[in-house]
Coordinates of C-alpha atoms in Angstrom, one line a residue:
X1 CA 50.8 -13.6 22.0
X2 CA 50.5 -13.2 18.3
X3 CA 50.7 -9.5 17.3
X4 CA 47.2 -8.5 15.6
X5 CA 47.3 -7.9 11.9
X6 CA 46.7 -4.8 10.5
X7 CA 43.7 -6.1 8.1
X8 CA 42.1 -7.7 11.2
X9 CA 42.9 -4.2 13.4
X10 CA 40.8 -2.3 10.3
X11 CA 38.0 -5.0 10.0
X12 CA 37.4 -5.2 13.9
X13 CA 37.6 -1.0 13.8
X14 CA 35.0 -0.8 11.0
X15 CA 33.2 -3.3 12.6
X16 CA 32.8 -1.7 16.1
X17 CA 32.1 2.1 14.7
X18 CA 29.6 1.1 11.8
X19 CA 28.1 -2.5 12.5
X20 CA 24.8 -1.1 12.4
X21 CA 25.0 0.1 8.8
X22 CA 27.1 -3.1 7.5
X23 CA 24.1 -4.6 9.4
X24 CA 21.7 -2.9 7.4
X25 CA 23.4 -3.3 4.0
X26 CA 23.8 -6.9 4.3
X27 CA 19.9 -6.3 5.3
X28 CA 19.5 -4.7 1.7
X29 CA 21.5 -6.8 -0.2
X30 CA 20.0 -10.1 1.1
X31 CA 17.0 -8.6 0.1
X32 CA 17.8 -7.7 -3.2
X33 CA 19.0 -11.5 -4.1
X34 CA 15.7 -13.3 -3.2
X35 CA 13.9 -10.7 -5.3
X36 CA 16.9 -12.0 -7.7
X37 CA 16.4 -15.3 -7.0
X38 CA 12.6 -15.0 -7.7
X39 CA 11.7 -12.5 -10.7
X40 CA 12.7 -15.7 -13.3
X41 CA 10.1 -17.7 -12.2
X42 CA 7.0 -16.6 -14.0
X43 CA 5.1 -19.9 -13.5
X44 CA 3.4 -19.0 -10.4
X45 CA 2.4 -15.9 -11.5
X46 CA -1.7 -16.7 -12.3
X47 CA -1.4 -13.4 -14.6
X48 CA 1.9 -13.3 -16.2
X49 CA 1.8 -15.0 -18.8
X50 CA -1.6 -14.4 -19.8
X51 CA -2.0 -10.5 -19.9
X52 CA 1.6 -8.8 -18.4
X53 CA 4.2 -10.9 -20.9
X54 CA 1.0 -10.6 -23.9
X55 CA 0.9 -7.0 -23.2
X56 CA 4.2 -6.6 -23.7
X57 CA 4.7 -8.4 -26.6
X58 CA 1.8 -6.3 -28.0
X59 CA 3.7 -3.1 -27.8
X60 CA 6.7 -4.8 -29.3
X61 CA 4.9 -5.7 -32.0
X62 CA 2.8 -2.5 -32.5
X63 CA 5.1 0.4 -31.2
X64 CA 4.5 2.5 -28.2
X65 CA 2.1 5.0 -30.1
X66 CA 0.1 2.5 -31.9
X67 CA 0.0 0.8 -28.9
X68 CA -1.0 2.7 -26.6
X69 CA -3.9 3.9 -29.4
X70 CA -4.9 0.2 -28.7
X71 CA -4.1 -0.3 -25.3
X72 CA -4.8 -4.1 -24.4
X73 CA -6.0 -4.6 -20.6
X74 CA -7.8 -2.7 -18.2
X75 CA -5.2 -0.2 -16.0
X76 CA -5.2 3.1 -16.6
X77 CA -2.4 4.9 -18.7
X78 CA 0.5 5.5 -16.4
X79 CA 0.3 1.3 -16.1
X80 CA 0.4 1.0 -19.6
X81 CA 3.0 3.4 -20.4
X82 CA 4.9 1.0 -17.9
X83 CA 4.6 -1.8 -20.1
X84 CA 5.3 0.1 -23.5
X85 CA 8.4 1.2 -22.0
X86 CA 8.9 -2.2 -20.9
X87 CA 8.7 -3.2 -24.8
X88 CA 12.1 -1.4 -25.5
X89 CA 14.0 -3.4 -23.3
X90 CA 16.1 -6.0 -25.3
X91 CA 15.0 -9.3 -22.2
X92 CA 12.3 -10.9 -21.4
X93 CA 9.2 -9.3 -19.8
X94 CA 9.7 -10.4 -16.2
X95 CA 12.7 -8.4 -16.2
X96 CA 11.6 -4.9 -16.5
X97 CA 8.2 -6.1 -14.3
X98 CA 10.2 -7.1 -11.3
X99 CA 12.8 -4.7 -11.5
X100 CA 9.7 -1.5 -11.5
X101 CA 8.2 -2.8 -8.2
X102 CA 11.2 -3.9 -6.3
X103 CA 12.3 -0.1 -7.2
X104 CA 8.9 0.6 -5.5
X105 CA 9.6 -1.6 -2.9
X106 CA 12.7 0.5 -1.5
X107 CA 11.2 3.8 -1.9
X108 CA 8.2 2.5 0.4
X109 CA 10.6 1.4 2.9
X110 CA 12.5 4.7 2.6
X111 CA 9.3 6.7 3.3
X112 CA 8.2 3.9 6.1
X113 CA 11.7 4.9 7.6
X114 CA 10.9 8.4 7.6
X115 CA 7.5 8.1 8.7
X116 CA 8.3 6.3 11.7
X117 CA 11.4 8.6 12.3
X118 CA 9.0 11.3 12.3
X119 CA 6.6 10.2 15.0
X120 CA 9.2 7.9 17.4
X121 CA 12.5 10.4 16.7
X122 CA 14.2 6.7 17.0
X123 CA 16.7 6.7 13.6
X124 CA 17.6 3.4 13.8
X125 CA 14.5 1.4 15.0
X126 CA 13.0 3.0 11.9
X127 CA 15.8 2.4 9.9
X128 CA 15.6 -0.6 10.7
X129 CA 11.8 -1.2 10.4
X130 CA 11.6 0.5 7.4
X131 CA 14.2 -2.3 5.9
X132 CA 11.8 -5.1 7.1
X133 CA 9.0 -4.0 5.4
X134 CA 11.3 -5.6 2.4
X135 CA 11.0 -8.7 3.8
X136 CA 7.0 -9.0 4.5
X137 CA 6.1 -11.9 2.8
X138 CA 3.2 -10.0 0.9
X139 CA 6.0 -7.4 -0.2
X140 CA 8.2 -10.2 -1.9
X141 CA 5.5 -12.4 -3.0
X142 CA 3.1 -9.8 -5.3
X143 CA 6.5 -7.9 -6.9
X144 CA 9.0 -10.7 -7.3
X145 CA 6.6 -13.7 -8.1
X146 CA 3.1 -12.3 -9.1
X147 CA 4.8 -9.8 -11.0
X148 CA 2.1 -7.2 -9.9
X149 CA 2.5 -3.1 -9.1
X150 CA 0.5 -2.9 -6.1
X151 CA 4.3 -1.2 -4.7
X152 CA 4.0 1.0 -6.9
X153 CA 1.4 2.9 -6.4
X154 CA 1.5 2.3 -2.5
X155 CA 5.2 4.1 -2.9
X156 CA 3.4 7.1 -3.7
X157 CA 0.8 6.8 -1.1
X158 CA 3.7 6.2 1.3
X159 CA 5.3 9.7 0.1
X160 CA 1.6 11.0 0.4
X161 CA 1.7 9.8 4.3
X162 CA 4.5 11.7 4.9
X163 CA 3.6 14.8 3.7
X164 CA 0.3 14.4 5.2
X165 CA 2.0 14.1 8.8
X166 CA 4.2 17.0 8.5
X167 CA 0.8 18.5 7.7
X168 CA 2.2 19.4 4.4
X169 CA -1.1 19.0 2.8
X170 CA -1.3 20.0 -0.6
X171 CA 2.3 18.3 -1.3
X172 CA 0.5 15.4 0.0
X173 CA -2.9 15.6 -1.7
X174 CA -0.9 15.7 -4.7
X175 CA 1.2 12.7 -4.5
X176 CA -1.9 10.6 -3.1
X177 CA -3.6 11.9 -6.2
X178 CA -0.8 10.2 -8.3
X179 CA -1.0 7.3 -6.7
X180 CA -4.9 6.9 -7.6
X181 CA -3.5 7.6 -11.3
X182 CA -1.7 4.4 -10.9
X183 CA -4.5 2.4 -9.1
X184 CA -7.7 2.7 -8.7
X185 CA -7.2 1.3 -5.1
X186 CA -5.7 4.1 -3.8
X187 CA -9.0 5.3 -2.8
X188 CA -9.1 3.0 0.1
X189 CA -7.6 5.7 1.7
X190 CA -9.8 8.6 0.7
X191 CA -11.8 8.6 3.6
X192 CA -8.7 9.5 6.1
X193 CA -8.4 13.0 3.8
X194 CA -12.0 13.5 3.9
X195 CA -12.0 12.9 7.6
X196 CA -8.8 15.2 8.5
X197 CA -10.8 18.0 6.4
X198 CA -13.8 17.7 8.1
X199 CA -11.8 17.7 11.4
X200 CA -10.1 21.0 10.3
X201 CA -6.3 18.9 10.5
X202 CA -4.7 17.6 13.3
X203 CA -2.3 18.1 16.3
X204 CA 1.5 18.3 15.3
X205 CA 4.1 17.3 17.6
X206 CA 4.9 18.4 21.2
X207 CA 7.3 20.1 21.9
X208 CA 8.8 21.7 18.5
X209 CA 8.4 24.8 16.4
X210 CA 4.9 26.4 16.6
X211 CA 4.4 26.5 12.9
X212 CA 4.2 22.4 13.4
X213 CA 2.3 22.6 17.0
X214 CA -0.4 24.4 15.6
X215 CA -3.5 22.7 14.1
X216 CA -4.2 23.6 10.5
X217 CA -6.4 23.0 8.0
X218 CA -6.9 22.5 4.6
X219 CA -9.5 23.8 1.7
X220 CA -11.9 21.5 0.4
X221 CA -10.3 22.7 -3.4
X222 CA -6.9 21.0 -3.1
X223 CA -9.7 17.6 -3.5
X224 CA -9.5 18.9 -7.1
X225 CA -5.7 17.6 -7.3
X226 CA -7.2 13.9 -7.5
X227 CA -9.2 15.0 -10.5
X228 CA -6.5 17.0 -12.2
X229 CA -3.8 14.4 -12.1
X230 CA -6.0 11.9 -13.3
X231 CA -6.7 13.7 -16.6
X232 CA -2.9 14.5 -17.2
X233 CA -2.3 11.6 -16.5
X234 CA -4.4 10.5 -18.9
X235 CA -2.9 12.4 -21.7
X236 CA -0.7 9.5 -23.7
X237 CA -3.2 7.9 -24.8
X238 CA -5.7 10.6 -25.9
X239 CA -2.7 12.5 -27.7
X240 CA -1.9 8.5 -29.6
X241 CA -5.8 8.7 -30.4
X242 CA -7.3 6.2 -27.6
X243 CA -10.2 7.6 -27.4
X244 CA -11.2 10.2 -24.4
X245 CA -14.1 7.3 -23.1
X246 CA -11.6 4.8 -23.5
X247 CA -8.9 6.7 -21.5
X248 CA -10.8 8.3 -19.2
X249 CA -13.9 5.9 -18.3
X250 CA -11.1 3.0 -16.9
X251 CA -11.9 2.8 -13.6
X252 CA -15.6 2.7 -14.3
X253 CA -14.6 -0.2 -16.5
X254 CA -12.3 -2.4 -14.2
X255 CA -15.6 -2.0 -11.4
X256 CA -18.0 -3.4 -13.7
X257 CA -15.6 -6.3 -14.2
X258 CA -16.6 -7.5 -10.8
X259 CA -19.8 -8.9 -12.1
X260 CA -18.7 -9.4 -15.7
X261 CA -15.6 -11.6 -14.7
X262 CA -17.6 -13.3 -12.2
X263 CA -15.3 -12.3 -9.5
X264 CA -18.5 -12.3 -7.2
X265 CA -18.6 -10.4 -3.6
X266 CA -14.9 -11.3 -3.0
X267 CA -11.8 -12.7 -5.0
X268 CA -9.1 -14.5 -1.7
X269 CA -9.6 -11.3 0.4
X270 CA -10.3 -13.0 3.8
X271 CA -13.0 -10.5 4.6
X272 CA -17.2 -10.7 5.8
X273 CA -18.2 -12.1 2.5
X274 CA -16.5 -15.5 2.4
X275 CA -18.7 -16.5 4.9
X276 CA -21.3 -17.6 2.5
X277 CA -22.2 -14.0 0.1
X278 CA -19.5 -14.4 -2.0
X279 CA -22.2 -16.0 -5.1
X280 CA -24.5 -13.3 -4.7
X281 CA -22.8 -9.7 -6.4
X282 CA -25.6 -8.6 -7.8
X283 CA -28.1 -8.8 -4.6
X284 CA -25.2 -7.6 -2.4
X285 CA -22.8 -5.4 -3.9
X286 CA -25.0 -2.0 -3.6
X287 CA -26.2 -2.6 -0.5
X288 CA -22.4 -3.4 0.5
X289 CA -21.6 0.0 -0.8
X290 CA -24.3 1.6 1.1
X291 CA -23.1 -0.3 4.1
X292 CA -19.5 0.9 4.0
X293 CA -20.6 4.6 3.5
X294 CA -23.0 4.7 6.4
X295 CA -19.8 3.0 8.5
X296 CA -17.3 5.8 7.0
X297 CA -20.0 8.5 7.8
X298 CA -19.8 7.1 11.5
X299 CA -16.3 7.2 11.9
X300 CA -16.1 10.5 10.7
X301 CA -18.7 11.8 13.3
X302 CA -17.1 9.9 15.9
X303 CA -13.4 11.6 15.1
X304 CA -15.2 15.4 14.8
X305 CA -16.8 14.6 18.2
X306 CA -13.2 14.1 19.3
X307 CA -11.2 15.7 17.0
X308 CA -9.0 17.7 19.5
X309 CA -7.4 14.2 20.8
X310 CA -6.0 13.5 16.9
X311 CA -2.5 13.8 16.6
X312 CA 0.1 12.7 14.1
X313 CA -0.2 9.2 15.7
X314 CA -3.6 8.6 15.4
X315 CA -3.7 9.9 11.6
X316 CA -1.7 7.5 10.6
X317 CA -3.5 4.7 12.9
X318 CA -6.7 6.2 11.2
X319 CA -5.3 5.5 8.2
X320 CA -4.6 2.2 8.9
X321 CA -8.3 1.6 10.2
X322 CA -10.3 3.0 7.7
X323 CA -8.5 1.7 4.6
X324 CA -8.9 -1.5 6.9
X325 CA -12.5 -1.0 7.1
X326 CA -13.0 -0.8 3.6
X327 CA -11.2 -3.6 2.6
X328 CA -13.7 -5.2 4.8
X329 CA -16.8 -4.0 4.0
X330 CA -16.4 -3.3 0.3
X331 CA -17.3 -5.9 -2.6
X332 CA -14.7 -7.6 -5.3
X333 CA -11.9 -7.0 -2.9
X334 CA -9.0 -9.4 -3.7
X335 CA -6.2 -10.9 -1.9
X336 CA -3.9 -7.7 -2.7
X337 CA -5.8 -5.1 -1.7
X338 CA -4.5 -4.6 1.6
X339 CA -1.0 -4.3 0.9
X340 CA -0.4 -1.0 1.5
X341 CA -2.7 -1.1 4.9
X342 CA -0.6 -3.8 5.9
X343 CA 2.7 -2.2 5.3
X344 CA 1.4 0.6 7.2
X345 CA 0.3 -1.6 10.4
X346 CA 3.3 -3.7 10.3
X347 CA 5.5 -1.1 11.4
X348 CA 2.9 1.3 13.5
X349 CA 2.6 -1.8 15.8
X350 CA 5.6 -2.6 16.6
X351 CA 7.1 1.1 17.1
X352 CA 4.0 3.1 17.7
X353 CA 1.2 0.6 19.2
X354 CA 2.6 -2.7 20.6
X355 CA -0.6 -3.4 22.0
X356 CA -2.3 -4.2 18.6
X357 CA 1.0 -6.9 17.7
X358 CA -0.8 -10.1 18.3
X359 CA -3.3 -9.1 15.7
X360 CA -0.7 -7.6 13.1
X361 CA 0.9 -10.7 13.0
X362 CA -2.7 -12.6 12.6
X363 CA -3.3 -10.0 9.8
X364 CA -0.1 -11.0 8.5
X365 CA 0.0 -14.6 8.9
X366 CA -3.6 -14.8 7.2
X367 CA -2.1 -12.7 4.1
X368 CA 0.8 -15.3 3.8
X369 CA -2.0 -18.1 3.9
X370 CA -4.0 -16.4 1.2
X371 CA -0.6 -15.7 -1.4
X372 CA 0.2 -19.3 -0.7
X373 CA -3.5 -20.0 -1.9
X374 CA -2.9 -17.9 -4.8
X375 CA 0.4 -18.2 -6.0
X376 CA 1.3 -22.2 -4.2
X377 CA -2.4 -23.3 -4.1
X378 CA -1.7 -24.3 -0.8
X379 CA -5.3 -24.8 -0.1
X380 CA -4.9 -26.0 3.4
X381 CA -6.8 -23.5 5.7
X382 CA -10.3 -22.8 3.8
X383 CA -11.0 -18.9 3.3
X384 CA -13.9 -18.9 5.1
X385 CA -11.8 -19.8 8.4
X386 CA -9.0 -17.8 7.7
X387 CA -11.5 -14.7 7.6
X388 CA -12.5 -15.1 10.9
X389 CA -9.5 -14.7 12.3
X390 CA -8.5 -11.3 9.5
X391 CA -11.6 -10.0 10.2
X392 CA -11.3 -10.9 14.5
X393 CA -8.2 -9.2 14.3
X394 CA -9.8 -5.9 12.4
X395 CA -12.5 -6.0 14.9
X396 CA -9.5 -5.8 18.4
X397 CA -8.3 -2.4 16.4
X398 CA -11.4 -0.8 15.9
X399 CA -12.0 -1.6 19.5
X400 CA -8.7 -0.3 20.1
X401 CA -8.7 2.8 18.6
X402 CA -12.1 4.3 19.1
X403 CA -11.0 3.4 23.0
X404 CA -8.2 6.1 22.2
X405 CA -10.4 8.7 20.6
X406 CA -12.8 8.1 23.8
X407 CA -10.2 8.9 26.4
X408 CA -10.7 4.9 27.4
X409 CA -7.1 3.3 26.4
X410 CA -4.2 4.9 27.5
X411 CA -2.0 7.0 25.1
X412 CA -0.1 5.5 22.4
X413 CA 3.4 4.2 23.4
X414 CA 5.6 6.4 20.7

């Protein structure tokens, strides 16, 4: 019998003491070449060429200062200071506009790894499910082919999570408040802070230090934060000379688009309204609004009523359902929108809740459907029938979890 080399002796020794972490940076690097693989091609993108790669050209042409004085688009500032700073790179556009989100990309998964590790104590199942969340289809497809920054500002909800869950709450008001900075969508997941307020916080963990055990709440004034960073946030372009309605009226702007773009009720998001509303924006959209609040204002009762029974667990699985609900219920929502609810439910069902998989992968499979609508126009499935099955699916969880709030279902698996 052949004696064993050395080199193989080291290889199968490495091999058998760290194959989980070669496993998990091949996981990484894989990941990083199809984002490599992808970013060149712009062609797809329904928006690159049109307003990211014009937008940058316009602050090549005009300087950052001047540019930002004249800000082209609709996002607010911190978005545009993102694509002056992408002006100064010596490539083309795409480069600096996939490398941004796929930076946001990993630091989601990071925090989706810390998250989990914090309510399942299981480091390498979240390790390992935080590394997945690279390779969601919607995670690839909106940073690496769209060319959008809907990671970005979900990275710094997914910080805000964290913080929230280790009832860390100004730390965490304060990073959700720079994630609304970013995008004005980030307030799909106002109503889980306005609920854990009203509830006077949460339930930590069993079984650990007192000072996490105990239930604590938070003052209605750290709500100010959202405010605050907003108008610092704000500050580059009043200080070039924008204009303080200009900088600060954005978000009222990008919602009146709804109507003025003709967007209608709904834009590819496989919610209620594809089933025959979508034409009607201006009849709707109010009432829509009204609808969602009076739904919000339910939930929000119904988690008071049983607001001894929430625990880290459930926060973040209210999290998931009431950014869900809104995506639901509220008008002009488009196919992106639920991103960062998504990236949240991927992983809590499979580590936290494995009852609720069979409709995380319909949630799923229906966003694949819609970006390959978008991005392949792969019209196969109509929207209308694709919604049924998204909004089926949203209708199991809510069933799901008010059952848990009730004392009906059985505790949560983690």
């Amino acid at each position: 019998m052949k004696k064993e080399l050395a080199l193989d002796k080291l290889i199968r020794n490495l091999i058998d003491k760290y194959l989980f972490e070669i496993a998990i940076g091949l996981l990484i690097l894989i990941s990083v070449f199809i984002r490599f693989k992808l970013a060149p091609n712009t062609e797809l993108s329904p928006d690159y060429n049109f307003y990211y790669k014009e937008w940058v050209e316009f602050y090549r042409q005009n300087g950052i200062i001047k540019g930002l004085s004249n800000a082209p688009g609709d996002y607010y500032v911190p978005f545009n200071v993102i694509y002056a700073l992408s002006s100064l790179f010596p490539c083309e556009a795409w480069v600096p506009l996939s490398i941004v989100p796929a930076i946001c990309e990993f630091i989601s998964a990071f925090f989706i790894y810390k998250i989990f590790y914090l309510l399942t104590e299981k480091k390498r199942c979240s390790v390992f499910i935080g590394v997945m969340t690279l390779y969601l289809p919607f995670v690839i497809f909106d940073g690496a082919l769209w060319k959008q920054v809907d990671a970005v500002y979900t990275c710094f909800l997914m910080i805000a999570m964290y913080k929230l869950l280790k009832q860390q709450y100004r730390g965490s008001m304060i990073w959700y408040s720079v994630a609304f900075a970013f995008k004005l969508q980030a307030i799909l997941f106002l109503p889980l802070y306005l609920i854990i307020y009203i509830t006077g916080g949460f339930n930590g963990a069993e079984n650990e230090g007192k000072e996490l055990s105990k239930k604590t709440a938070f003052s209605i004034l750290e709500f100010l934060w959202i405010p605050f960073v907003y108008l610092v946030a704000g500050l580059p372009e009043v200080l070039a000379k924008h204009g303080l309605r200009a900088t600060y009226f954005a978000y009222l702007e990008q919602t009146g688009e709804l109507d003025s773009e003709g967007y209608g009720m709904v834009s590819y998001c496989p919610n209620i309204y594809n089933w025959g509303f979508d034409d009607h924006y201006k009849l709707l959209s109010t009432a829509a609004v009204m609808v969602l609040a009076a739904v919000l204002v339910v939930i929000a009762f119904f988690c008071y009523r049983f607001r001894e029974k929430i625990d880290r667990n459930l926060v973040l699985y209210l999290a998931i359902w009431t950014s869900w609900t809104c995506v639901i219920l509220l008008p002009g929502m488009h196919e992106r929108y639920d991103y960062a609810m998504l990236i949240l439910l991927t992983p809590f069902a499979m580590m936290v809740r494995k009852k609720i998989m069979p409709f995380m992968i319909v949630a799923n499979i229906c966003s694949l459907i819609v970006y390959g609508i978008t991005l392949f126009g792969a019209e196969i499935i109509d929207i209308a029938f694709i919604s049924v099955f998204y909004v089926a699916s949203y209708l199991f969880v809510t069933a799901d979890i008010i059952g848990l709030l009730n004392g009906g279902n059985e505790k949560s698996e983690a």
